Each structure stands twice: as C-alpha cells, then as structure tokens.
XYZ file of C-alpha atoms in Angstrom:
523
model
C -3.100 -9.997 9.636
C -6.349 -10.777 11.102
C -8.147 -8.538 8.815
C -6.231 -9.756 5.851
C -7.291 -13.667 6.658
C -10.746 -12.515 7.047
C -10.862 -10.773 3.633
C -9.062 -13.681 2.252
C -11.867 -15.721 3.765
C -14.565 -13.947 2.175
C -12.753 -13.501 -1.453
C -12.418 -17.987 -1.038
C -16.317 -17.978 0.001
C -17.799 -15.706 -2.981
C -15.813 -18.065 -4.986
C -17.422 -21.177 -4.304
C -20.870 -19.438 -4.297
C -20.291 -18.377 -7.981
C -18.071 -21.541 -9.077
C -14.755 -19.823 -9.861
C -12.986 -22.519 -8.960
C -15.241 -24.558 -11.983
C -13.849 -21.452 -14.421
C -10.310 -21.991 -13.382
C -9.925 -25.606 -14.338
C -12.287 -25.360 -17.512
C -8.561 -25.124 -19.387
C -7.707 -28.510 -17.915
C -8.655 -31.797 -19.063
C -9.575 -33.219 -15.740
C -13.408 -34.429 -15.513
C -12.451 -36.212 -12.155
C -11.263 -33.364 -10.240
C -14.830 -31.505 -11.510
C -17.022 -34.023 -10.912
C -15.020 -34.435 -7.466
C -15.486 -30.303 -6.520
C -19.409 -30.611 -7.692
C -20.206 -33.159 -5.515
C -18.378 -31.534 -2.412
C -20.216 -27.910 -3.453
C -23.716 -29.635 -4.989
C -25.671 -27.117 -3.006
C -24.514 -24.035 -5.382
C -26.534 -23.453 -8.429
C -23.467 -22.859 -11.573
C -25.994 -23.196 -14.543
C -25.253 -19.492 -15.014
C -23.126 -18.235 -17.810
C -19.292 -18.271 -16.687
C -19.096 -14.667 -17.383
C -22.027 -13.647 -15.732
C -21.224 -15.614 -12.778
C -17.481 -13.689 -12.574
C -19.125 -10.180 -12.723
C -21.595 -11.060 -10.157
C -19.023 -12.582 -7.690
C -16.671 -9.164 -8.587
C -19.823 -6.810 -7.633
C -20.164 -8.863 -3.940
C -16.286 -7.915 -3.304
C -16.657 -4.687 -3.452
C -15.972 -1.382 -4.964
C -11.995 -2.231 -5.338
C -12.635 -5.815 -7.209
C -15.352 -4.069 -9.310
C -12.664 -1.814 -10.743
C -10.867 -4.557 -11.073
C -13.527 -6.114 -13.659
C -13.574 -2.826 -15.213
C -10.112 -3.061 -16.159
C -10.039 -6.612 -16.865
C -12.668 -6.293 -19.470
C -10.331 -3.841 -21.295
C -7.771 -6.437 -21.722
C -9.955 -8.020 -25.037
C -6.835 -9.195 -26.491
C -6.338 -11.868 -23.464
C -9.723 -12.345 -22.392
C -11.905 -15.161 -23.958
C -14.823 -12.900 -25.561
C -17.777 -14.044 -23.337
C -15.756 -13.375 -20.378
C -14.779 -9.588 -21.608
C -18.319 -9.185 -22.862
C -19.760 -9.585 -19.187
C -17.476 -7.341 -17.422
C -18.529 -4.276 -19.511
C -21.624 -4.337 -18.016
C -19.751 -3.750 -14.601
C -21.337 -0.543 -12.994
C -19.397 1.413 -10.366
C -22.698 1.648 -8.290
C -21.339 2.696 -5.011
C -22.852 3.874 -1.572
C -21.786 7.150 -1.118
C -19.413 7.869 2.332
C -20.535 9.843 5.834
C -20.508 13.803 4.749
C -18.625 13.971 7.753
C -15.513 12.617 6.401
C -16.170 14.231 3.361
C -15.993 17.416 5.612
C -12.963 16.044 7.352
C -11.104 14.963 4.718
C -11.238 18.791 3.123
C -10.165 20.585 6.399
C -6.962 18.021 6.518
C -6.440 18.780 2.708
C -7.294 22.488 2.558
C -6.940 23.655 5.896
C -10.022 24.681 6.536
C -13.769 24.114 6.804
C -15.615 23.895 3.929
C -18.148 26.697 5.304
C -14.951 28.829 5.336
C -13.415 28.149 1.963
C -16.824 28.156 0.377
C -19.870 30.369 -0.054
C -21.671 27.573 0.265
C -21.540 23.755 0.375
C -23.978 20.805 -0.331
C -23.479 18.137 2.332
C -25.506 15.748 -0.149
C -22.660 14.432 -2.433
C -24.258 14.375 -6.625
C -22.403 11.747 -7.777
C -20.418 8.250 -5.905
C -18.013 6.026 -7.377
C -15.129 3.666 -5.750
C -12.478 5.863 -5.018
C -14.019 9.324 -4.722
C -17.386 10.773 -4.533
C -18.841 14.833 -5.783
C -20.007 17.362 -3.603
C -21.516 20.936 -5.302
C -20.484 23.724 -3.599
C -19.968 27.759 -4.772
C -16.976 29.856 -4.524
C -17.198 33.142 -2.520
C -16.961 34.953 -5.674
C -20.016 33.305 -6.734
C -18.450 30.495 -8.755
C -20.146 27.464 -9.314
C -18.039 24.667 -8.921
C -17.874 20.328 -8.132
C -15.335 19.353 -5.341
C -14.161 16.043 -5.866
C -13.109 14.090 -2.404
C -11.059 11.074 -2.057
C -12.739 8.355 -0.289
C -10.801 8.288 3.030
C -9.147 4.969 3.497
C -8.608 3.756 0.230
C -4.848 3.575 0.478
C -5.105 1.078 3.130
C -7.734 -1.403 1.422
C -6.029 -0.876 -1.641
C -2.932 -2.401 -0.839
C -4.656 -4.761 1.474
C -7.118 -6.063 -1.770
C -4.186 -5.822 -4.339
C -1.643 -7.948 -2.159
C -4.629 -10.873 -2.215
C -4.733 -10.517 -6.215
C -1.447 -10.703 -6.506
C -1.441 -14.385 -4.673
C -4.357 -15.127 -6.485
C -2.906 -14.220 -9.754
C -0.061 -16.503 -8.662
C -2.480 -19.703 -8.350
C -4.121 -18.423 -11.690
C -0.802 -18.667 -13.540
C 0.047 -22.054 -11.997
C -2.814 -24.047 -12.023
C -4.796 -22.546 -15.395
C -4.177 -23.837 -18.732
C -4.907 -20.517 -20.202
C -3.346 -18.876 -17.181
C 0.270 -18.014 -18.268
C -1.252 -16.583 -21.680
C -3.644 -14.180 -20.289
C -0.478 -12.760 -18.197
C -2.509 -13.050 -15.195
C 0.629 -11.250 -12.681
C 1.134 -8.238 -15.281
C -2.675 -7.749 -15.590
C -2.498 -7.800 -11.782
C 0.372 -5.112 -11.644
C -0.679 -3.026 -14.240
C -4.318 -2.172 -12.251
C -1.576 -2.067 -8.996
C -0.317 1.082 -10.971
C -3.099 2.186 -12.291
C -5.357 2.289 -9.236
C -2.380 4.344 -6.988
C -2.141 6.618 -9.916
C -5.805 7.266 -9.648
C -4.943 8.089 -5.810
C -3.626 10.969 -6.541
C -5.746 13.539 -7.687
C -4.046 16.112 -8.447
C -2.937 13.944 -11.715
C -6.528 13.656 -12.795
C -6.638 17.774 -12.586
C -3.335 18.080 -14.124
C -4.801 15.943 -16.958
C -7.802 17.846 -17.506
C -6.016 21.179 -17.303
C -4.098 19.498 -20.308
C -6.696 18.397 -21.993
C -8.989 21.564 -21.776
C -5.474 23.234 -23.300
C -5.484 21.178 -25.965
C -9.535 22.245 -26.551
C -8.932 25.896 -25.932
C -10.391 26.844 -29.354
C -12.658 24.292 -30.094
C -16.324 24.312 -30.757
C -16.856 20.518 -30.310
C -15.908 19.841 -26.493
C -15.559 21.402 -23.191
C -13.332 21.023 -20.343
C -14.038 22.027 -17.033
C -11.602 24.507 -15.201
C -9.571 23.495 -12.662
C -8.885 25.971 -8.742
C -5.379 25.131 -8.130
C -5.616 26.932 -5.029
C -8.364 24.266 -4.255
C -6.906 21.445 -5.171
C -4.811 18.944 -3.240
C -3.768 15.258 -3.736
C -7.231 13.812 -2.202
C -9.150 16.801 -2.992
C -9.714 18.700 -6.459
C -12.196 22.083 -7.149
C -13.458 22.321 -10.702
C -15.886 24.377 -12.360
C -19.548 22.836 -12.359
C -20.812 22.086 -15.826
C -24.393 22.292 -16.966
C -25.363 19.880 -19.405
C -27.476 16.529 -20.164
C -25.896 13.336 -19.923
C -25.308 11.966 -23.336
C -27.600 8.500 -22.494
C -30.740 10.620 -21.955
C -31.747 10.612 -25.768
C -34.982 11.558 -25.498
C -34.399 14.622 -23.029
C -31.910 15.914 -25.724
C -34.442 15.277 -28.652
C -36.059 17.597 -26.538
C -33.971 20.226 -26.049
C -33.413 19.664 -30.412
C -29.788 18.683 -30.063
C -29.053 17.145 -33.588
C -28.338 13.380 -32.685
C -26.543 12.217 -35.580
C -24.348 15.794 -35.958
C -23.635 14.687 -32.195
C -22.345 11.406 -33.187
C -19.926 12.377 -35.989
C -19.155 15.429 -33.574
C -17.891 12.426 -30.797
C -16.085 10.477 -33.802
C -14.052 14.196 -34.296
C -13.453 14.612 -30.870
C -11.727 10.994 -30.439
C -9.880 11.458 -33.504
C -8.241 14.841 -33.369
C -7.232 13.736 -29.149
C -5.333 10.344 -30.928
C -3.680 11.643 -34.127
C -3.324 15.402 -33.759
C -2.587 15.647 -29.447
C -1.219 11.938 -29.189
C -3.508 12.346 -25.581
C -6.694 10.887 -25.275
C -9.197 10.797 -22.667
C -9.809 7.211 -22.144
C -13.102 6.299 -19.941
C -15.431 7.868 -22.857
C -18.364 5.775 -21.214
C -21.880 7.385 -20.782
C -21.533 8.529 -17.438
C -18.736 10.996 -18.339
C -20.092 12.786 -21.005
C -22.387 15.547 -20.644
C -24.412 17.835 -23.923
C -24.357 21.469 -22.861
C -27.803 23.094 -23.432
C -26.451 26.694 -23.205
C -27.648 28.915 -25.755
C -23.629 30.144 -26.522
C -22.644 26.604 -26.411
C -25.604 24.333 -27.605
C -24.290 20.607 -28.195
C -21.371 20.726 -27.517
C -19.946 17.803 -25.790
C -18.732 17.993 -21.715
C -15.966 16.079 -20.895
C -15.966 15.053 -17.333
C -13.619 12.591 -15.001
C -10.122 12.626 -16.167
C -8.553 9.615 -14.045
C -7.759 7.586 -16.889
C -6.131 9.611 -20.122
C -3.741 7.511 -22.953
C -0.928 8.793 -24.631
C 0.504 8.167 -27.985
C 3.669 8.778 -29.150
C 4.205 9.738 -33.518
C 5.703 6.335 -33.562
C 2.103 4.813 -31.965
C 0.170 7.220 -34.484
C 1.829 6.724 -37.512
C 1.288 2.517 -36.982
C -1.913 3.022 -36.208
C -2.768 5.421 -39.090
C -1.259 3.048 -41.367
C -3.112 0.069 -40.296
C -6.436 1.953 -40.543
C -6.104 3.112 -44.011
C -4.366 -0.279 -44.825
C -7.270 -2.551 -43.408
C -9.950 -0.670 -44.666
C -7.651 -0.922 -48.506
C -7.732 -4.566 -47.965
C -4.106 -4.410 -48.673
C -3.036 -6.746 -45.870
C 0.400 -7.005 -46.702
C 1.104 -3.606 -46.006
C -0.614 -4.270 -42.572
C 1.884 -7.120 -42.109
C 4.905 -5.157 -43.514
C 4.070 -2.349 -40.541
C 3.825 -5.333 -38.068
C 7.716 -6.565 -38.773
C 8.835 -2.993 -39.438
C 7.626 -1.636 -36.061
C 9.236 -4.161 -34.174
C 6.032 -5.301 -32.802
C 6.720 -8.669 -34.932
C 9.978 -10.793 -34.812
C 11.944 -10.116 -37.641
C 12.014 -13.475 -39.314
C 8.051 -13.479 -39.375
C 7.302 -14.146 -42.949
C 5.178 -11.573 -44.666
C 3.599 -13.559 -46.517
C 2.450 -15.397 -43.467
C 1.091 -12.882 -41.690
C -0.249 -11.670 -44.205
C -2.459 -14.810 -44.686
C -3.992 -14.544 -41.375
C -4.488 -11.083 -41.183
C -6.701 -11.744 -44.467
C -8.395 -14.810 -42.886
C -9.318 -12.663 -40.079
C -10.647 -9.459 -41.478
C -12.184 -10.231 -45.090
C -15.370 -11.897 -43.455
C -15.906 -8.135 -42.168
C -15.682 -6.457 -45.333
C -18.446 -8.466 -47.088
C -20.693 -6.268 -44.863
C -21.573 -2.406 -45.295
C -19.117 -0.211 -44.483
C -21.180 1.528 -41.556
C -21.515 -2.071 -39.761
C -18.191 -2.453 -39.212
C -16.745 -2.050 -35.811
C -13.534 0.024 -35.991
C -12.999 -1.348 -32.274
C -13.577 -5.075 -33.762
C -11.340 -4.821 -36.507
C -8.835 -3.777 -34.038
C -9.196 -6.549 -31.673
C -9.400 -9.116 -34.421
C -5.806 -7.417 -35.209
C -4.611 -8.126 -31.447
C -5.665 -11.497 -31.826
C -4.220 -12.228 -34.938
C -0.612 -10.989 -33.887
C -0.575 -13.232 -30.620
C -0.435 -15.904 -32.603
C 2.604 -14.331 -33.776
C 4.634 -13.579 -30.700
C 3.726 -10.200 -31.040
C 3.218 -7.960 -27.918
C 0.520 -5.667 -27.809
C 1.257 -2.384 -26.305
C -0.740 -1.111 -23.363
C -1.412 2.332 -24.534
C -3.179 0.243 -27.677
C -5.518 -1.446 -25.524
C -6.727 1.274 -23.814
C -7.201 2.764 -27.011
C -9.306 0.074 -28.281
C -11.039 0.128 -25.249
C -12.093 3.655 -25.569
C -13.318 3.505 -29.391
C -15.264 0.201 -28.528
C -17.078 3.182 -26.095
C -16.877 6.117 -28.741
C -18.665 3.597 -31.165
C -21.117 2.177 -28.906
C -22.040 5.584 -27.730
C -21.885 7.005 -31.184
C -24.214 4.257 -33.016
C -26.481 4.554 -29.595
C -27.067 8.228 -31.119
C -27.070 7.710 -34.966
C -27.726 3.596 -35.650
C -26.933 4.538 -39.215
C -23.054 6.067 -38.561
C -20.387 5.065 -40.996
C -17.324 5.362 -38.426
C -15.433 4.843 -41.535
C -16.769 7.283 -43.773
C -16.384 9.473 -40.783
C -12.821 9.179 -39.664
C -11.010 8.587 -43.188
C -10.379 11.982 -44.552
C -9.101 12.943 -40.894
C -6.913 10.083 -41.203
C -6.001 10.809 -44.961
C -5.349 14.242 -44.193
C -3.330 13.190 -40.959
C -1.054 10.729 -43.027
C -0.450 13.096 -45.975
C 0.198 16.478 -43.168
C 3.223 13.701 -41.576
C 4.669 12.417 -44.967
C 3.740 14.744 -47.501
C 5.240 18.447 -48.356
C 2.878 19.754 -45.707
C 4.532 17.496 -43.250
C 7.496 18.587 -44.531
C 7.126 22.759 -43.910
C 5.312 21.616 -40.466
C 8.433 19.995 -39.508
C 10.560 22.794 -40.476
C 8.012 25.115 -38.738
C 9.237 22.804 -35.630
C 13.010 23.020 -36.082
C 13.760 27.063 -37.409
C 13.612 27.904 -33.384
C 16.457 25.334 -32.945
C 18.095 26.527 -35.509
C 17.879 30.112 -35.486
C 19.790 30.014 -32.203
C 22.220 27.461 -33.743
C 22.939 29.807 -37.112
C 24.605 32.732 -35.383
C 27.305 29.842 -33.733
C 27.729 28.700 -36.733
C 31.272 30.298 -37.585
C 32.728 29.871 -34.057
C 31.423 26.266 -33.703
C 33.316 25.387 -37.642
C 36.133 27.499 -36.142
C 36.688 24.869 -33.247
C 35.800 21.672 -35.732
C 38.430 22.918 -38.099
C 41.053 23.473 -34.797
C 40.397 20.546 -33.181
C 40.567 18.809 -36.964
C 43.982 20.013 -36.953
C 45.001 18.597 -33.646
C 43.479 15.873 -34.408
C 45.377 15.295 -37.648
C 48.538 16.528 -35.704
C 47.977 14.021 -32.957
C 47.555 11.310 -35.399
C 50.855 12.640 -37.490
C 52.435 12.154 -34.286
C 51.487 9.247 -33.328
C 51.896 7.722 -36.714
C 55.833 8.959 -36.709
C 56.130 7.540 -33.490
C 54.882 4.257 -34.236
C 57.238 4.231 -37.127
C 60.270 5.158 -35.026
C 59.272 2.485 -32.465
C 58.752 0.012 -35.362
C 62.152 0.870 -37.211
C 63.979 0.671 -33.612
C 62.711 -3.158 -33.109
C 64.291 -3.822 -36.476
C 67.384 -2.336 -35.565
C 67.724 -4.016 -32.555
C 67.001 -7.137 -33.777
C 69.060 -6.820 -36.390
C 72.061 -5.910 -33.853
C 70.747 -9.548 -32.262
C 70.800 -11.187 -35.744
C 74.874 -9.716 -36.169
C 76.172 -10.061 -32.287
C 74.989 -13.726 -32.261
C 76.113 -14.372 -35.436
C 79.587 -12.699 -35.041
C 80.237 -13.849 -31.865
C 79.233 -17.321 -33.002
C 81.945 -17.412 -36.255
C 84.110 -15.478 -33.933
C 83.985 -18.651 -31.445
C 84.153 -20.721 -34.137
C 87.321 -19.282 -35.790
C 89.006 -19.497 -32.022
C 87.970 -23.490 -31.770
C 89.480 -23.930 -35.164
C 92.424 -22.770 -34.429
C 92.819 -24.048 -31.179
C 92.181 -27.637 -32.786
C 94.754 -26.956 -35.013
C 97.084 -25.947 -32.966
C 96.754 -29.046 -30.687
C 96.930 -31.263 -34.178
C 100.738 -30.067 -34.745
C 101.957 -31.108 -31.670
C-alpha cells in the first residue's frame, strides 16, 4: 500500500510539472477553474505543445507508462491528431538490468547455469527494452543464437502501474469532455491484456515459429529459429541473425542493397502476411527489421521481435480488400454499402449518407499523385468518418493501420518516390478475383474434397438412416395424426351424449310435471 501511494504520488507530481491536469479540462468550457489551477501552479512553464508535454511526462514514469504511449498512439481513430502524432516518437530507451539477474533468472527458467547450457555466454546484454532485454550467447554445437530474458519483476509493477491507470482512466472518463469518446477504461484494459500477453514469452516464440512457417519458401523475409528446448515462459533461445538494420541507409548503399527493390520488397511482405496468411507481424518499426548481407541471402528482409502479431479473419480481409480497391475507384458508395453490409454500420444508416461523407473525406486526397497518398491516412480518415456513424472500429483494424502507417514510413524512408498504390493493387486485384472468381472457386473445392472424400463412402448408409428415420418419422406423425382425430371425434361424442342426456332428461321432466299438473287439475 505504501508503495502504491508513493507511486501514486509521483504519477500526481509529473502531472503538474507537465500540465496534464491543463490537457484534461481543455474539453471543458471553464476559464475560471484554469485560470484558478495556473495561478496555484504559476511556477511550471506549459508553453509547450500539449502533445509534447504528454510524451515527455510518459518518458519520466517509466518504462511501463512509455509502453503505454506506445500503444496509445496506435489508437488514431480516438486520439486528437497532435496528441497521436507525439507519442510515435516514444522510444523504448531503457537501462539495461544487473547480468546477474539475467543469470538468475535463466537458472530458475532452465535449470541451469548459463555456462552449462551454453558454449558460451555474453554477460553484456546487445539490445534493452521495457519488459525484456538480449543477451548473445552460442550453443555447444556451435550455434549462434540471441537469448531473450524477461526483466525480473515486471509482473509485480505491472499490475501495480496498471491498477493506477485504471483509476486514472476512471477520472478521465468522468471529468473530460472528450473522455467517454476516446473510451478511456477499454483503452486502459486492452494494454492490461496486451502487456500480460507480452509476459509470456513463449507466445512471442510460438508466433514467430508461425510466422517463419508461413515464410518457409520465401525469398523476401527471414524468420529466426526458435530452441524449444531453450525456451521457457520468461526465457526464449533463437537463432542470431546477421544483418543491417533497415534505418542505416547509407551502410546498406554500401553494401549495394537496391533501396527502392527493398521498399516494394517491404510493401510484398505486409501484403501477402494480411490477405494471403490473415497474420501479420505488427511492430514493423525500424528497430525490428534487419537487411541480411549474406551472399546466399543478400536483401532480404529480417524479421525480429514477435510480441505483437494481428490476425485477420476472411471476413476482416475481404472488407478490407473491398474498401481498398473501392477508395482508390472513387466509388464511395460501394465503400458505404460494405460499411452497412458488414455490420460495422447500423442498418438503418442511409447509403446515401454515408456515402456523402466518405466522399467529403477522401476526394481532397485524390487531387494529389497517386504515390503521395498515405494508404495508412486514407484508412484513418475512414475510422474517423464511421464514428460519426456509430460505427465500431475493430481492434485487429487498428493495429493494422498502425503497422502500414510504419510499412509506409519505412518504405518512403527507402524510396521517397514509392507508389504504395501502384504497388499493392494487382496483389489486391489478384487477391479479390482468387476469393470470388473461378479460381476462388477450384481453391475452395481444393479445401473441401478432404471433407468430402471421407464423407462419400458414408454416403449410402447415412441416406439409409435419413430414409428410416423418414419413415418413422412419417409413421410417428400418422400416428399421432389418427390419434388426434380419435381424441377429437371422442369430445364430439361425448358432448353430443351431454347435448341428448340434458336434453332428454329435461323433456323427460317436463312430460312428468305436465302430467302431474294435470292430474291435480281433475280433481
């Protein structure tokens, strides 16, 4: 509790430093209580752009609130755009931990010393970020490979860090104008998920296992190989690549790696994970990607870091593929008509409405060359247009945005002249006309003849027992048919018995009163 109180009284100091509290109520009109908090805090200097001032307040909170801002800044389509802007530039520059623990935190996980499981192992870890941090080590076979420990006491701070953002999301939501909109509790629980998710590491290796599958073949991008005998929840081995990070332009100019084949190579790459896998890998950001420089597998790209991956489903691909080729047709009410008939739209949105905005929205981009506009932009401006209409955006479409606003920036940052457009359509025509075309059609089938080659052969017996219990069924229903006729045809009879004994025995009575009348009349 103690501990918690004092974080809580840091997180309430940084906040004053950097005027958060002036950010909070900028969606109130309420000069009073801003003129009142400036005059209490008029020693703190707040000339500073809001978003600037939020990143730098995030950096002095450490590692955890940093990856916070990392996340947040994905989250475009809630964000105001200056805000999201500023937390890109968020850097997970992070002091690396003792070796020590390092060391201790592999004997716990591995059961043994690293100078036992290893040929040989490099106290001095390569690389440092929030959660874990990258020692080099070799295998006694002679294997080169990267062992990946979890920073040891993460799980604690975590939850310690995430329970304060979740009050603070709270107070966000109830005293922000704009704080309910930007869904400031499901921002909050989504990083809760996604942060314990990135505890385990063994997910992050099961994810590049997958994704190197999916790249067995390919000549475009490499995967690093993952010991399984090494690996562990807070501890992953995987084979050490050899390669030039992909920011270092000049070094690969040097090495003659073909910048703008590199580029459209990237633009491949993204595409053929989203449309043809449906699984992405989704922090695409400088400091992941590697160029090899090997002779057998010159520029080729090197995937590295495989925390964060995004999955599609054919529903998510075929919307997107049809808003792509739709936007960049200018035939807006076809993106409208996909809006309503995915669901993603209330039903009684008017196409014609939609279809409006969507064209007030995007036609200012089109007036410029094809190769200046931002696939990533045009799929924001998309976000942002549907909000208006009640529709939700699905997280696995943000973090794809997210990762081609990176695949562009890093692919113009190569080749200023790349037409993403000219680029990705014919995958995208090609993609559309495999799913709904003849070829979709025999690919399909290709699916299904396993299911049905085992379900041929039963074919007989299974019409056999249709055509049986058809029979009993009818029989049944014969049955119960002549039944309900019997049952109907004895309530008729006995209420016709009812009609005759109360109408016999009433003239009976009333013959027997006659008479008795009668016979008292004579005398």
């Amino acid at each position: 509790m103690l501990l918690r109180s004092l974080r809580l009284f840091k997180i309430v100091r940084v906040a004053i430093r950097y005027g958060l509290d002036e950010i909070a109520i900028s969606g109130f009109d309420t000069p009073r209580i801003t003129r009142f908090l400036n005059a209490i805090f008029f020693w703190r200097d707040i000339s500073t752009p809001r978003g600037e001032r939020l990143r730098r307040a995030l950096e002095d909170l450490g590692p955890i609130f940093v990856k916070f801002g990392q996340v947040l800044s994905t989250r475009r389509d809630l964000l105001p755009l200056d805000i999201a802007d500023e937390l890109t530039r968020l850097q997970d520059r992070v002091p690396p931990f003792d070796s020590d623990l390092a060391i201790a935190q592999i004997q716990k996980s591995l059961g043994a010393h690293p100078d036992t499981l290893f040929a040989s192992f490099d106290r001095t870890p390569i690389a440092s970020a929030s959660i874990a941090q990258v020692h080099f080590a070799t295998l006694k076979d002679g294997t080169d490979v990267a062992v990946k420990v979890l920073r040891p006491g993460m799980r604690t701070t975590i939850d310690h860090d995430i329970g304060l953002m979740h009050i603070a999301a709270d107070w966000v939501e109830r005293l922000w104008a704009d704080g309910r909109r930007l869904k400031a509790k499901e921002v909050v629980a989504e990083f809760d998920k996604y942060l314990h998710d990135e505890l385990d590491l063994m997910r992050e290796a099961a994810n590049a296992s997958q994704l190197r599958r999916n790249f067995a073949n390919s000549d475009l991008l490499m995967v690093p190989e993952m010991y399984w005998d090494y690996c562990s929840s807070s501890v992953i081995v995987m084979e050490r690549m050899h390669g030039i990070p992909i920011g270092q332009t000049a070094r690969l100019l040097e090495e003659g790696v073909d910048l703008e084949k590199l580029s459209r190579d990237g633009v491949e790459i993204f595409f053929t994970q989203v449309f043809r896998d449906g699984f992405f890998h989704a922090d695409m950001h400088p400091g992941n990607i590697l160029v090899s420089t090997a002779p057998a597998t010159f520029g080729r790209y090197i995937a590295l870091d495989f925390g964060i991956v995004g999955t599609l489903t054919d529903f998510d691909k075929d919307y997107l593929s049809q808003n792509f080729l739709a936007f960049f047709r200018r035939d807006y009410k076809r993106v409208a008509e996909a809006h309503i008939e995915s669901g993603w739209a209330p039903k009684e949105t008017r196409v014609d409405e939609l279809e409006a905005a969507v064209r007030a929205c995007c036609e200012p981009i089109f007036d410029r060359p094809l190769k200046d506009i931002s696939f990533g932009q045009v799929l924001l401006r998309l976000f942002q247009t549907s909000r208006r209409f009640n529709v939700e955006v699905q997280p696995q479409l943000v973090l794809l945005q997210k990762t081609l606003l990176n695949v562009e920036g890093l692919g113009r940052q190569l080749d200023p002249d790349l037409d993403l457009w000219k680029t990705a359509k014919p995958y995208l025509e090609r993609w559309m006309n495999e799913q709904v075309g003849w070829r979709g059609f025999v690919q399909q089938l290709k699916i299904e003849v396993p299911r049905y080659s085992r379900l041929l052969p039963q074919l007989p017996r299974l019409a056999h027992q249709a055509l049986t219990m058809a029979t009993e069924n009818n029989q049944q229903s014969q049955n119960a048919e002549l039944l309900r006729k019997l049952v109907s045809e004895q309530r008729r009879t006995n209420m016709l018995l009812g009609v005759i004994v109360y109408f016999g025995g009433g003239l009976i009575g009333g013959i027997i009163v006659v008479q008795l009348l009668l016979h008292f009349l004579r005398f």
